mmCIF file of C-alpha atoms in Angstrom:
data_model
loop_
_atom_site.group_PDB
_atom_site.id
_atom_site.type_symbol
_atom_site.label_atom_id
_atom_site.label_comp_id
_atom_site.label_asym_id
_atom_site.label_seq_id
_atom_site.Cartn_x
_atom_site.Cartn_y
_atom_site.Cartn_z
ATOM 1 C CA MET A 1 67.441 6.205 198.521
ATOM 2 C CA SER A 2 65.887 5.481 195.163
ATOM 3 C CA PRO A 3 67.715 6.496 191.991
ATOM 4 C CA ALA A 4 64.936 8.963 191.163
ATOM 5 C CA LEU A 5 63.782 10.767 194.284
ATOM 6 C CA LEU A 6 60.651 12.258 192.651
ATOM 7 C CA HIS A 7 59.827 9.310 190.455
ATOM 8 C CA GLY A 8 56.144 9.389 189.437
ATOM 9 C CA ILE A 9 55.497 12.797 191.013
ATOM 10 C CA ASP A 10 54.127 15.828 189.203
ATOM 11 C CA ARG A 11 57.098 18.174 189.188
ATOM 12 C CA ALA A 12 54.994 21.248 188.497
ATOM 13 C CA ALA A 13 52.649 20.528 191.412
ATOM 14 C CA PHE A 14 55.641 19.792 193.635
ATOM 15 C CA ALA A 15 57.300 23.112 192.711
ATOM 16 C CA VAL A 16 54.098 25.136 193.155
ATOM 17 C CA ALA A 17 53.393 23.565 196.548
ATOM 18 C CA LEU A 18 56.929 24.155 197.810
ATOM 19 C CA ALA A 19 56.925 27.759 196.513
ATOM 20 C CA GLY A 20 53.601 28.416 198.233
ATOM 21 C CA ARG A 21 55.004 27.134 201.496
ATOM 22 C CA LEU A 22 58.059 29.395 201.089
ATOM 23 C CA ARG A 23 55.922 32.442 200.374
ATOM 24 C CA HIS A 24 53.902 31.707 203.495
ATOM 25 C CA ALA A 25 57.177 31.747 205.449
ATOM 26 C CA GLY A 26 58.248 35.038 203.910
ATOM 27 C CA VAL A 27 60.498 33.930 201.053
ATOM 28 C CA PRO A 28 59.509 35.798 197.828
ATOM 29 C CA ALA A 29 59.338 32.816 195.455
ATOM 30 C CA GLY A 30 57.598 34.065 192.302
ATOM 31 C CA LEU A 31 56.384 32.446 189.109
ATOM 32 C CA THR A 32 59.741 32.873 187.417
ATOM 33 C CA ASP A 33 61.467 31.071 190.289
ATOM 34 C CA VAL A 34 58.930 28.227 190.150
ATOM 35 C CA ASP A 35 59.483 27.867 186.406
ATOM 36 C CA ASP A 36 63.245 27.724 186.943
ATOM 37 C CA PHE A 37 62.771 25.039 189.599
ATOM 38 C CA VAL A 38 60.575 22.911 187.331
ATOM 39 C CA ARG A 39 63.080 23.169 184.474
ATOM 40 C CA ALA A 40 65.944 22.283 186.835
ATOM 41 C CA LEU A 41 64.103 19.175 188.060
ATOM 42 C CA ALA A 42 63.484 18.132 184.451
ATOM 43 C CA ALA A 43 67.082 18.752 183.383
ATOM 44 C CA SER A 44 68.641 17.007 186.386
ATOM 45 C CA PRO A 45 66.281 14.737 188.342
ATOM 46 C CA PRO A 46 67.501 14.625 191.963
ATOM 47 C CA ASP A 47 68.761 11.277 193.237
ATOM 48 C CA SER A 48 69.296 12.354 196.830
ATOM 49 C CA MET A 49 67.845 14.725 199.365
ATOM 50 C CA SER A 50 70.985 16.842 199.227
ATOM 51 C CA THR A 51 70.648 17.254 195.441
ATOM 52 C CA LEU A 52 66.992 18.207 195.832
ATOM 53 C CA TYR A 53 67.907 20.713 198.522
ATOM 54 C CA TRP A 54 70.511 22.476 196.420
ATOM 55 C CA THR A 55 68.320 22.448 193.302
ATOM 56 C CA ALA A 56 65.461 24.064 195.199
ATOM 57 C CA ARG A 57 67.737 26.497 197.000
ATOM 58 C CA ILE A 58 69.484 27.722 193.850
ATOM 59 C CA SER A 59 66.195 28.074 191.968
ATOM 60 C CA LEU A 60 63.913 29.567 194.624
ATOM 61 C CA VAL A 61 66.153 31.667 196.897
ATOM 62 C CA ARG A 62 67.488 35.001 195.693
ATOM 63 C CA ARG A 63 68.593 36.712 198.908
ATOM 64 C CA HIS A 64 71.069 35.610 201.530
ATOM 65 C CA SER A 65 68.709 36.750 204.300
ATOM 66 C CA ASP A 66 66.126 34.146 203.192
ATOM 67 C CA LEU A 67 68.401 31.116 203.645
ATOM 68 C CA ALA A 68 67.319 30.467 207.239
ATOM 69 C CA LYS A 69 63.637 30.610 206.292
ATOM 70 C CA PHE A 70 64.237 28.211 203.398
ATOM 71 C CA ASP A 71 66.048 25.761 205.679
ATOM 72 C CA ARG A 72 63.168 25.800 208.169
ATOM 73 C CA VAL A 73 60.592 25.163 205.443
ATOM 74 C CA PHE A 74 62.623 22.393 203.822
ATOM 75 C CA THR A 75 63.186 20.716 207.196
ATOM 76 C CA ALA A 76 59.470 20.929 208.055
ATOM 77 C CA VAL A 77 58.421 19.485 204.686
ATOM 78 C CA PHE A 78 60.682 16.400 204.697
ATOM 79 C CA ALA A 79 60.649 14.247 207.811
ATOM 80 C CA ASP A 80 64.051 13.264 209.232
ATOM 81 C CA PRO A 81 66.163 14.778 206.455
ATOM 82 C CA PRO A 82 69.872 13.999 206.341
ATOM 83 C CA PRO A 83 72.270 16.773 207.345
ATOM 84 C CA LEU A 84 72.178 19.193 204.455
ATOM 85 C CA LEU A 85 74.345 21.966 205.859
ATOM 86 C CA PRO A 86 76.785 22.277 208.712
ATOM 87 C CA PRO A 87 75.080 22.684 212.090
ATOM 88 C CA SER A 88 76.050 26.358 212.258
ATOM 89 C CA ARG A 89 74.313 27.117 208.940
ATOM 90 C CA SER A 90 71.258 24.871 209.186
ATOM 91 C CA ALA A 91 68.331 26.008 211.341
ATOM 92 C CA PRO A 92 66.565 23.334 213.444
ATOM 93 C CA PRO A 93 62.908 22.646 212.835
ATOM 94 C CA ALA A 94 60.470 24.785 214.734
ATOM 95 C CA GLU A 95 59.019 23.149 217.845
ATOM 96 C CA GLY A 96 55.289 22.637 218.059
ATOM 97 C CA HIS A 97 54.700 23.132 214.343
ATOM 98 C CA ASP A 98 51.075 22.556 213.385
ATOM 99 C CA ASP A 99 51.614 21.481 209.775
ATOM 100 C CA VAL A 100 52.155 17.769 209.134
ATOM 101 C CA TYR A 101 53.068 16.534 205.659
ATOM 102 C CA VAL A 102 52.369 12.948 204.584
ATOM 103 C CA PRO A 103 53.964 11.664 201.347
ATOM 104 C CA VAL A 104 51.385 10.411 198.808
ATOM 105 C CA PRO A 105 52.593 8.105 196.029
ATOM 106 C CA ALA A 106 51.407 8.759 192.516
ATOM 107 C CA ASP A 107 48.696 6.559 190.990
ATOM 108 C CA THR A 108 50.771 6.029 187.878
ATOM 109 C CA ASP A 109 54.397 5.975 186.890
ATOM 110 C CA ASP A 110 53.799 8.797 184.436
ATOM 111 C CA THR A 111 56.020 11.719 185.261
ATOM 112 C CA GLY A 112 54.144 14.092 182.980
ATOM 113 C CA PRO A 113 51.537 16.605 184.052
ATOM 114 C CA GLY A 114 48.879 15.118 186.309
ATOM 115 C CA GLY A 115 51.025 12.164 187.283
ATOM 116 C CA GLY A 116 50.420 12.635 190.999
ATOM 117 C CA LEU A 117 50.831 15.028 193.932
ATOM 118 C CA PRO A 118 53.924 14.993 196.125
ATOM 119 C CA TRP A 119 52.100 15.170 199.471
ATOM 120 C CA ALA A 120 48.855 15.916 201.233
ATOM 121 C CA THR A 121 48.581 18.470 204.047
ATOM 122 C CA LEU A 122 46.588 17.614 207.126
ATOM 123 C CA PRO A 123 44.446 20.477 208.457
ATOM 124 C CA PRO A 124 46.404 22.249 211.188
ATOM 125 C CA ALA A 125 45.037 22.417 214.685
ATOM 126 C CA VAL A 126 43.853 25.965 215.353
ATOM 127 C CA ALA A 127 44.243 27.169 218.905
ATOM 128 C CA GLU A 128 41.809 29.544 220.518
ATOM 129 C CA ALA A 129 42.662 33.068 219.526
ATOM 130 C CA THR A 130 43.384 35.400 222.350
ATOM 131 C CA GLU A 131 41.615 38.706 222.732
ATOM 132 C CA ALA A 132 44.772 40.608 221.822
ATOM 133 C CA ASP A 133 45.090 38.760 218.499
ATOM 134 C CA THR A 134 41.499 39.447 217.456
ATOM 135 C CA ALA A 135 41.427 43.073 218.508
ATOM 136 C CA LEU A 136 41.103 45.531 215.672
ATOM 137 C CA ARG A 137 44.319 47.442 215.213
ATOM 138 C CA LEU A 138 44.370 50.578 213.116
ATOM 139 C CA PRO A 139 47.513 52.530 212.302
ATOM 140 C CA GLU A 140 47.794 55.792 214.143
ATOM 141 C CA ARG A 141 47.654 58.594 211.614
ATOM 142 C CA ARG A 142 49.520 61.687 212.644
ATOM 143 C CA PRO A 143 49.553 65.018 210.825
ATOM 144 C CA SER A 144 52.623 66.172 208.997
ATOM 145 C CA ALA A 145 55.042 68.560 210.643
ATOM 146 C CA LEU A 146 53.564 71.580 208.851
ATOM 147 C CA ALA A 147 49.940 70.591 209.407
ATOM 148 C CA GLY A 148 50.589 69.994 213.099
ATOM 149 C CA LEU A 149 51.848 73.569 213.506
ATOM 150 C CA ALA A 150 49.093 75.198 211.466
ATOM 151 C CA ASP A 151 46.955 76.578 214.286
ATOM 152 C CA ARG A 152 49.537 76.997 217.020
ATOM 153 C CA PRO A 153 50.399 80.539 218.142
ATOM 154 C CA PHE A 154 53.896 81.773 217.434
ATOM 155 C CA ASP A 155 54.829 81.972 221.098
ATOM 156 C CA GLU A 156 54.422 78.170 221.357
ATOM 157 C CA LEU A 157 56.911 77.419 218.551
ATOM 158 C CA ASP A 158 60.574 76.690 219.100
ATOM 159 C CA ALA A 159 63.451 77.873 216.908
ATOM 160 C CA ALA A 160 63.416 74.812 214.624
ATOM 161 C CA GLN A 161 59.673 75.114 214.022
ATOM 162 C CA VAL A 162 59.954 78.818 213.223
ATOM 163 C CA THR A 163 62.722 77.997 210.735
ATOM 164 C CA MET A 164 60.384 75.458 209.143
ATOM 165 C CA LEU A 165 57.835 78.250 208.887
ATOM 166 C CA GLY A 166 60.366 80.381 207.024
ATOM 167 C CA ASP A 167 61.036 77.609 204.499
ATOM 168 C CA ALA A 168 57.297 77.155 203.933
ATOM 169 C CA LEU A 169 56.851 80.890 203.400
ATOM 170 C CA ARG A 170 59.632 80.950 200.820
ATOM 171 C CA ALA A 171 57.937 78.111 198.957
ATOM 172 C CA ALA A 172 54.578 79.927 199.164
ATOM 173 C CA VAL A 173 55.889 83.072 197.468
ATOM 174 C CA ALA A 174 58.157 81.268 194.997
ATOM 175 C CA GLY A 175 55.822 81.999 192.079
ATOM 176 C CA TRP A 176 55.456 85.706 192.739
ATOM 177 C CA PRO A 177 53.379 87.260 189.919
ATOM 178 C CA THR A 178 54.610 89.887 187.494
ATOM 179 C CA ARG A 179 53.078 93.087 186.156
ATOM 180 C CA ARG A 180 53.098 94.613 182.700
ATOM 181 C CA THR A 181 55.356 97.635 182.363
ATOM 182 C CA ARG A 182 55.335 100.419 179.768
ATOM 183 C CA ARG A 183 58.539 99.155 178.200
ATOM 184 C CA HIS A 184 58.567 96.808 175.208
ATOM 185 C CA ALA A 185 61.071 94.250 173.977
ATOM 186 C CA VAL A 186 61.452 92.347 170.720
ATOM 187 C CA GLY A 187 59.367 89.172 170.742
ATOM 188 C CA SER A 188 58.131 86.931 167.933
ATOM 189 C CA ALA A 189 54.660 86.622 169.510
ATOM 190 C CA GLY A 190 54.285 90.326 170.279
ATOM 191 C CA PRO A 191 51.084 92.132 169.237
ATOM 192 C CA ARG A 192 52.829 95.329 168.091
ATOM 193 C CA ILE A 193 55.239 96.054 165.248
ATOM 194 C CA ALA A 194 58.627 97.358 166.334
ATOM 195 C CA LEU A 195 59.126 100.259 163.917
ATOM 196 C CA ARG A 196 62.807 100.936 164.372
ATOM 197 C CA PRO A 197 64.030 97.327 163.962
ATOM 198 C CA THR A 198 61.630 96.817 161.042
ATOM 199 C CA ILE A 199 62.872 99.961 159.207
ATOM 200 C CA ALA A 200 66.493 99.070 159.944
ATOM 201 C CA ARG A 201 66.058 95.671 158.291
ATOM 202 C CA ALA A 202 64.149 97.182 155.379
ATOM 203 C CA ARG A 203 67.347 98.995 154.342
ATOM 204 C CA ARG A 204 68.719 95.655 153.168
ATOM 205 C CA THR A 205 65.752 95.008 150.859
ATOM 206 C CA GLY A 206 65.424 98.362 149.059
ATOM 207 C CA TRP A 207 63.265 99.868 151.825
ATOM 208 C CA GLU A 208 60.665 97.152 151.403
ATOM 209 C CA PRO A 209 59.604 95.821 154.851
ATOM 210 C CA VAL A 210 60.002 92.152 153.956
ATOM 211 C CA GLU A 211 60.730 91.062 157.535
ATOM 212 C CA ILE A 212 58.378 92.405 160.190
ATOM 213 C CA VAL A 213 59.791 92.664 163.704
ATOM 214 C CA ARG A 214 57.299 92.487 166.548
ATOM 215 C CA GLU A 215 57.556 93.548 170.164
ATOM 216 C CA ARG A 216 55.823 92.610 173.410
ATOM 217 C CA PRO A 217 55.399 94.348 176.772
ATOM 218 C CA VAL A 218 58.056 93.674 179.367
ATOM 219 C CA ARG A 219 56.781 92.091 182.573
ATOM 220 C CA ARG A 220 58.469 92.559 185.921
ATOM 221 C CA PRO A 221 57.650 91.358 189.416
ATOM 222 C CA ARG A 222 55.314 93.640 191.304
ATOM 223 C CA ARG A 223 57.299 95.619 193.843
ATOM 224 C CA VAL A 224 56.633 94.775 197.484
ATOM 225 C CA VAL A 225 57.371 96.835 200.602
ATOM 226 C CA LEU A 226 56.968 95.191 204.026
ATOM 227 C CA LEU A 227 56.884 97.047 207.317
ATOM 228 C CA CYS A 228 56.612 94.854 210.413
ATOM 229 C CA ASP A 229 56.059 95.920 213.995
ATOM 230 C CA VAL A 230 58.612 94.579 216.507
ATOM 231 C CA SER A 231 57.378 96.430 219.581
ATOM 232 C CA GLU A 232 56.567 94.895 222.972
ATOM 233 C CA SER A 233 52.991 94.022 221.987
ATOM 234 C CA MET A 234 54.367 92.086 218.981
ATOM 235 C CA ARG A 235 57.067 90.177 220.860
ATOM 236 C CA ALA A 236 55.510 86.751 220.160
ATOM 237 C CA GLN A 237 55.186 87.437 216.408
ATOM 238 C CA ALA A 238 58.457 89.330 215.842
ATOM 239 C CA THR A 239 60.634 86.356 214.838
ATOM 240 C CA ALA A 240 57.943 84.857 212.591
ATOM 241 C CA TYR A 241 57.475 88.215 210.860
ATOM 242 C CA LEU A 242 61.224 88.421 210.283
ATOM 243 C CA HIS A 243 61.001 85.111 208.422
ATOM 244 C CA LEU A 244 58.083 86.520 206.422
ATOM 245 C CA MET A 245 60.158 89.564 205.472
ATOM 246 C CA ARG A 246 63.095 87.361 204.538
ATOM 247 C CA ALA A 247 60.904 85.240 202.255
ATOM 248 C CA PHE A 248 59.790 88.315 200.327
ATOM 249 C CA ALA A 249 63.269 89.867 200.323
ATOM 250 C CA VAL A 250 64.849 86.734 198.827
ATOM 251 C CA VAL A 251 62.102 85.608 196.418
ATOM 252 C CA ALA A 252 60.236 88.790 195.424
ATOM 253 C CA ASP A 253 63.150 91.272 195.749
ATOM 254 C CA ALA A 254 61.133 93.269 198.279
ATOM 255 C CA GLU A 255 62.123 96.212 200.452
ATOM 256 C CA VAL A 256 61.603 95.259 204.094
ATOM 257 C CA PHE A 257 61.626 97.438 207.207
ATOM 258 C CA ALA A 258 61.144 96.817 210.926
ATOM 259 C CA PHE A 259 59.834 99.514 213.215
ATOM 260 C CA ALA A 260 59.040 100.181 216.832
ATOM 261 C CA THR A 261 60.000 103.727 217.804
ATOM 262 C CA ARG A 262 62.123 104.214 214.660
ATOM 263 C CA LEU A 263 62.438 102.696 211.191
ATOM 264 C CA THR A 264 65.184 100.150 210.374
ATOM 265 C CA ARG A 265 65.867 98.845 206.870
ATOM 266 C CA LEU A 266 66.594 95.094 206.844
ATOM 267 C CA THR A 267 66.622 94.329 203.110
ATOM 268 C CA VAL A 268 70.339 93.618 202.818
ATOM 269 C CA VAL A 269 70.596 91.811 206.150
ATOM 270 C CA LEU A 270 67.713 89.425 205.509
ATOM 271 C CA ARG A 271 69.086 88.340 202.119
ATOM 272 C CA HIS A 272 71.779 86.285 203.822
ATOM 273 C CA THR A 273 71.988 82.719 202.530
ATOM 274 C CA SER A 274 71.496 81.265 206.026
ATOM 275 C CA ALA A 275 68.050 81.873 207.505
ATOM 276 C CA ALA A 276 69.269 81.573 211.097
ATOM 277 C CA GLU A 277 72.154 83.986 210.489
ATOM 278 C CA ALA A 278 69.872 86.434 208.680
ATOM 279 C CA VAL A 279 67.337 86.504 211.526
ATOM 280 C CA ALA A 280 70.113 86.829 214.100
ATOM 281 C CA GLN A 281 71.683 89.787 212.281
ATOM 282 C CA ALA A 282 68.284 91.418 211.817
ATOM 283 C CA SER A 283 67.488 91.065 215.508
ATOM 284 C CA ALA A 284 70.812 92.673 216.361
ATOM 285 C CA ALA A 285 70.233 95.516 213.880
ATOM 286 C CA VAL A 286 66.840 96.469 215.366
ATOM 287 C CA THR A 287 67.991 98.146 218.563
ATOM 288 C CA ASP A 288 64.565 99.499 219.542
ATOM 289 C CA ARG A 289 62.696 96.193 219.450
ATOM 290 C CA TYR A 290 60.300 95.303 222.243
ATOM 291 C CA GLY A 291 59.740 98.951 223.039
ATOM 292 C CA GLY A 292 56.996 101.422 222.198
ATOM 293 C CA THR A 293 55.197 101.801 218.862
ATOM 294 C CA ARG A 294 55.059 104.882 216.643
ATOM 295 C CA ILE A 295 53.400 103.774 213.400
ATOM 296 C CA ALA A 296 52.593 107.231 212.018
ATOM 297 C CA THR A 297 56.122 108.541 212.648
ATOM 298 C CA ASN A 298 57.758 105.567 210.953
ATOM 299 C CA LEU A 299 55.463 105.686 207.904
ATOM 300 C CA ARG A 300 56.219 109.399 207.518
ATOM 301 C CA ALA A 301 59.942 108.640 207.809
ATOM 302 C CA LEU A 302 59.633 106.125 204.980
ATOM 303 C CA LEU A 303 57.746 108.524 202.707
ATOM 304 C CA THR A 304 60.289 111.316 203.275
ATOM 305 C CA SER A 305 63.404 109.148 202.902
ATOM 306 C CA HIS A 306 65.279 108.195 199.732
ATOM 307 C CA HIS A 307 63.396 104.863 199.830
ATOM 308 C CA ALA A 308 60.101 106.607 199.097
ATOM 309 C CA ASP A 309 60.325 105.732 195.388
ATOM 310 C CA ALA A 310 60.123 102.044 196.337
ATOM 311 C CA VAL A 311 56.581 102.646 197.577
ATOM 312 C CA ARG A 312 55.361 104.075 194.282
ATOM 313 C CA GLY A 313 53.237 101.438 192.541
ATOM 314 C CA ALA A 314 54.122 98.792 195.121
ATOM 315 C CA VAL A 315 52.101 96.480 197.331
ATOM 316 C CA VAL A 316 52.675 97.794 200.849
ATOM 317 C CA VAL A 317 52.263 95.222 203.618
ATOM 318 C CA ILE A 318 52.076 96.439 207.224
ATOM 319 C CA GLY A 319 52.286 93.828 209.978
ATOM 320 C CA SER A 320 51.100 95.270 213.279
ATOM 321 C CA ASP A 321 48.387 94.940 215.899
ATOM 322 C CA GLY A 322 47.473 98.601 215.494
ATOM 323 C CA TRP A 323 48.527 99.783 218.943
ATOM 324 C CA ASP A 324 50.135 103.197 218.335
ATOM 325 C CA SER A 325 51.389 105.912 220.653
ATOM 326 C CA ASP A 326 51.005 108.544 217.924
ATOM 327 C CA PRO A 327 47.694 110.410 217.641
ATOM 328 C CA PRO A 328 45.171 108.636 215.397
ATOM 329 C CA ASP A 329 44.728 111.774 213.264
ATOM 330 C CA GLU A 330 48.405 111.729 212.332
ATOM 331 C CA LEU A 331 48.196 108.070 211.344
ATOM 332 C CA ALA A 332 45.112 108.743 209.206
ATOM 333 C CA THR A 333 46.933 111.593 207.435
ATOM 334 C CA VAL A 334 50.035 109.578 206.636
ATOM 335 C CA MET A 335 47.947 106.577 205.584
ATOM 336 C CA ALA A 336 46.048 108.768 203.121
ATOM 337 C CA ARG A 337 49.356 109.900 201.652
ATOM 338 C CA LEU A 338 50.588 106.317 201.469
ATOM 339 C CA ARG A 339 47.330 105.266 199.810
ATOM 340 C CA ARG A 340 47.807 107.738 196.966
ATOM 341 C CA ARG A 341 51.289 106.462 196.250
ATOM 342 C CA ALA A 342 50.992 102.688 196.724
ATOM 343 C CA TYR A 343 49.287 100.176 194.460
ATOM 344 C CA ARG A 344 47.707 98.192 197.290
ATOM 345 C CA ILE A 345 47.875 98.369 201.089
ATOM 346 C CA VAL A 346 47.449 95.126 203.030
ATOM 347 C CA TRP A 347 47.404 95.081 206.825
ATOM 348 C CA LEU A 348 48.398 91.910 208.710
ATOM 349 C CA ASN A 349 46.994 91.866 212.230
ATOM 350 C CA PRO A 350 47.826 88.926 214.531
ATOM 351 C CA ARG A 351 44.620 89.492 216.498
ATOM 352 C CA ALA A 352 42.271 89.700 213.512
ATOM 353 C CA GLY A 353 41.659 85.949 213.534
ATOM 354 C CA ALA A 354 40.271 85.890 217.085
ATOM 355 C CA PRO A 355 36.519 85.265 217.430
ATOM 356 C CA GLY A 356 34.574 88.493 217.710
ATOM 357 C CA PHE A 357 37.499 90.647 216.623
ATOM 358 C CA ALA A 358 36.782 94.330 216.065
ATOM 359 C CA PRO A 359 39.365 97.046 215.287
ATOM 360 C CA ARG A 360 38.962 98.811 218.603
ATOM 361 C CA ALA A 361 42.553 100.036 218.806
ATOM 362 C CA ALA A 362 42.786 103.698 217.875
ATOM 363 C CA GLY A 363 45.593 103.173 215.371
ATOM 364 C CA MET A 364 43.900 100.234 213.669
ATOM 365 C CA SER A 365 40.591 102.083 213.464
ATOM 366 C CA ALA A 366 42.265 105.141 211.925
ATOM 367 C CA ALA A 367 44.256 103.132 209.335
ATOM 368 C CA LEU A 368 41.522 100.717 208.297
ATOM 369 C CA PRO A 369 39.688 102.967 205.761
ATOM 370 C CA TYR A 370 42.884 103.235 203.699
ATOM 371 C CA CYS A 371 43.622 99.484 203.565
ATOM 372 C CA ASP A 372 42.588 97.196 200.713
ATOM 373 C CA ARG A 373 42.790 94.046 202.808
ATOM 374 C CA LEU A 374 42.859 93.246 206.521
ATOM 375 C CA LEU A 375 44.229 89.717 207.012
ATOM 376 C CA PRO A 376 44.763 87.700 210.197
ATOM 377 C CA ALA A 377 48.375 86.748 210.856
ATOM 378 C CA GLY A 378 48.525 85.147 214.273
ATOM 379 C CA THR A 379 49.307 81.521 213.385
ATOM 380 C CA PHE A 380 51.359 79.436 210.988
ATOM 381 C CA GLN A 381 48.385 78.855 208.686
ATOM 382 C CA ASP A 382 47.443 82.544 208.702
ATOM 383 C CA LEU A 383 50.807 83.585 207.274
ATOM 384 C CA LEU A 384 50.655 80.970 204.517
ATOM 385 C CA VAL A 385 47.130 82.098 203.575
ATOM 386 C CA ALA A 386 48.265 85.733 203.703
ATOM 387 C CA ALA A 387 51.122 84.975 201.288
ATOM 388 C CA ARG A 388 48.639 83.485 198.802
ATOM 389 C CA GLN A 389 46.260 86.412 199.281
ATOM 390 C CA LEU A 390 49.069 88.831 198.506
ATOM 391 C CA GLN A 391 49.706 87.031 195.236
ATOM 392 C CA SER A 392 46.027 87.303 194.290
ATOM 393 C CA VAL A 393 46.025 91.011 195.080
ATOM 394 C CA THR A 394 49.143 91.500 192.967
ATOM 395 C CA CYS A 395 47.716 89.623 189.961
ATOM 396 C CA THR A 396 44.692 91.925 189.547
ATOM 397 C CA ASP A 397 45.974 94.463 187.020
ATOM 398 C CA GLY A 398 43.516 97.295 186.634
ATOM 399 C CA LEU A 399 41.062 95.930 189.237
ATOM 400 C CA LYS A 400 40.406 98.056 192.271
ATOM 401 C CA TRP A 401 39.570 96.295 195.491
ATOM 402 C CA PRO A 402 36.849 97.948 197.552
ATOM 403 C CA THR A 403 38.104 99.581 200.705
ATOM 404 C CA LEU A 404 37.151 98.037 203.987
ATOM 405 C CA THR A 405 34.366 99.506 206.048
ATOM 406 C CA PRO A 406 35.795 100.280 209.464
ATOM 407 C CA ALA A 407 34.066 99.521 212.706
ATOM 408 C CA PRO A 408 32.905 102.355 214.982
ATOM 409 C CA ARG A 409 35.949 104.308 215.938
ATOM 410 C CA ILE A 410 36.908 103.944 219.598
ATOM 411 C CA ILE A 411 39.818 105.984 220.863
ATOM 412 C CA ALA A 412 41.804 103.959 223.344
#
């Protein structure tokens, strides 16, 4: 072994070539590592293969998991190297390796830049590529969990997927809009002058109003009242509608009711911190679920109860397919009364999104003239769109939506 192992060899070219070989093997040897290796070779020229090994290893390897790759590259670069590590730590050279490295002496003894290259690489023999290697492989793109459930009916969803629907509904109504009330509060950017606070402060300055106090209107969330049908015809949508009611009860402080043959208030039950526990308690509280439907009777019960004040000025949302055992004339009468008291009436029908839908049910046909919106609510995506539509309806202060034109009335 010569006293100077890299005598007459361009250290920078040697370091760059070795780093490139390491990167090809998967060792992340960057420019900073190459610069450290070049400086280490200049500060302490290696006099043995072992010294060169440890200089390169300390400078170019940063992770313990890359030691085996470094050993394989170093062994492949230098033919017949002496034992550098114990047999248990040193990896043997790969069999059948295509790269052959031939040492090339420098043309001059100058060790500065351009003094010579450490080796030349013979072109590797390229084997015939198999059909599997040349086949075009594209990653399989799958929709997200929410997007995959967008158009699936509720009866095809399991409990975990319905719970995911509830979380998405809560996020959809998180920014529930507010309305301007008749009350005012002190605010520096208010458009009006607050007379009483201004006069009270003028007493300190000889009744001269030196400091003007302003006030602004107080804004509160628009009140929401939800009534959802849990009869036999709504069995597939009942659990999903309970999650919809819970989202509004928790986020928008809504009053929520379930009805089949009688009206059941679920506001307190659905505000439970656990969604699964809230839905379970609500299902147990509604004793008449999966029975008949009496929409007109339940709406009249709401308007005559002590919860009738919650309807005044509120957005009333009714989730039902419109099948009603009460006479259509009674439903039309109670809907007219509800229309005079509520701010908006929105009807969610799970069958409204079907192609060629027409409100042929007697109850739906009788209630439609008094609704501001008729929205489909039969899938995951329909409920999310309905939540956004409800926010747009709530934001329109002073704007009256045109009533829907009902289809020809057919008494079923």
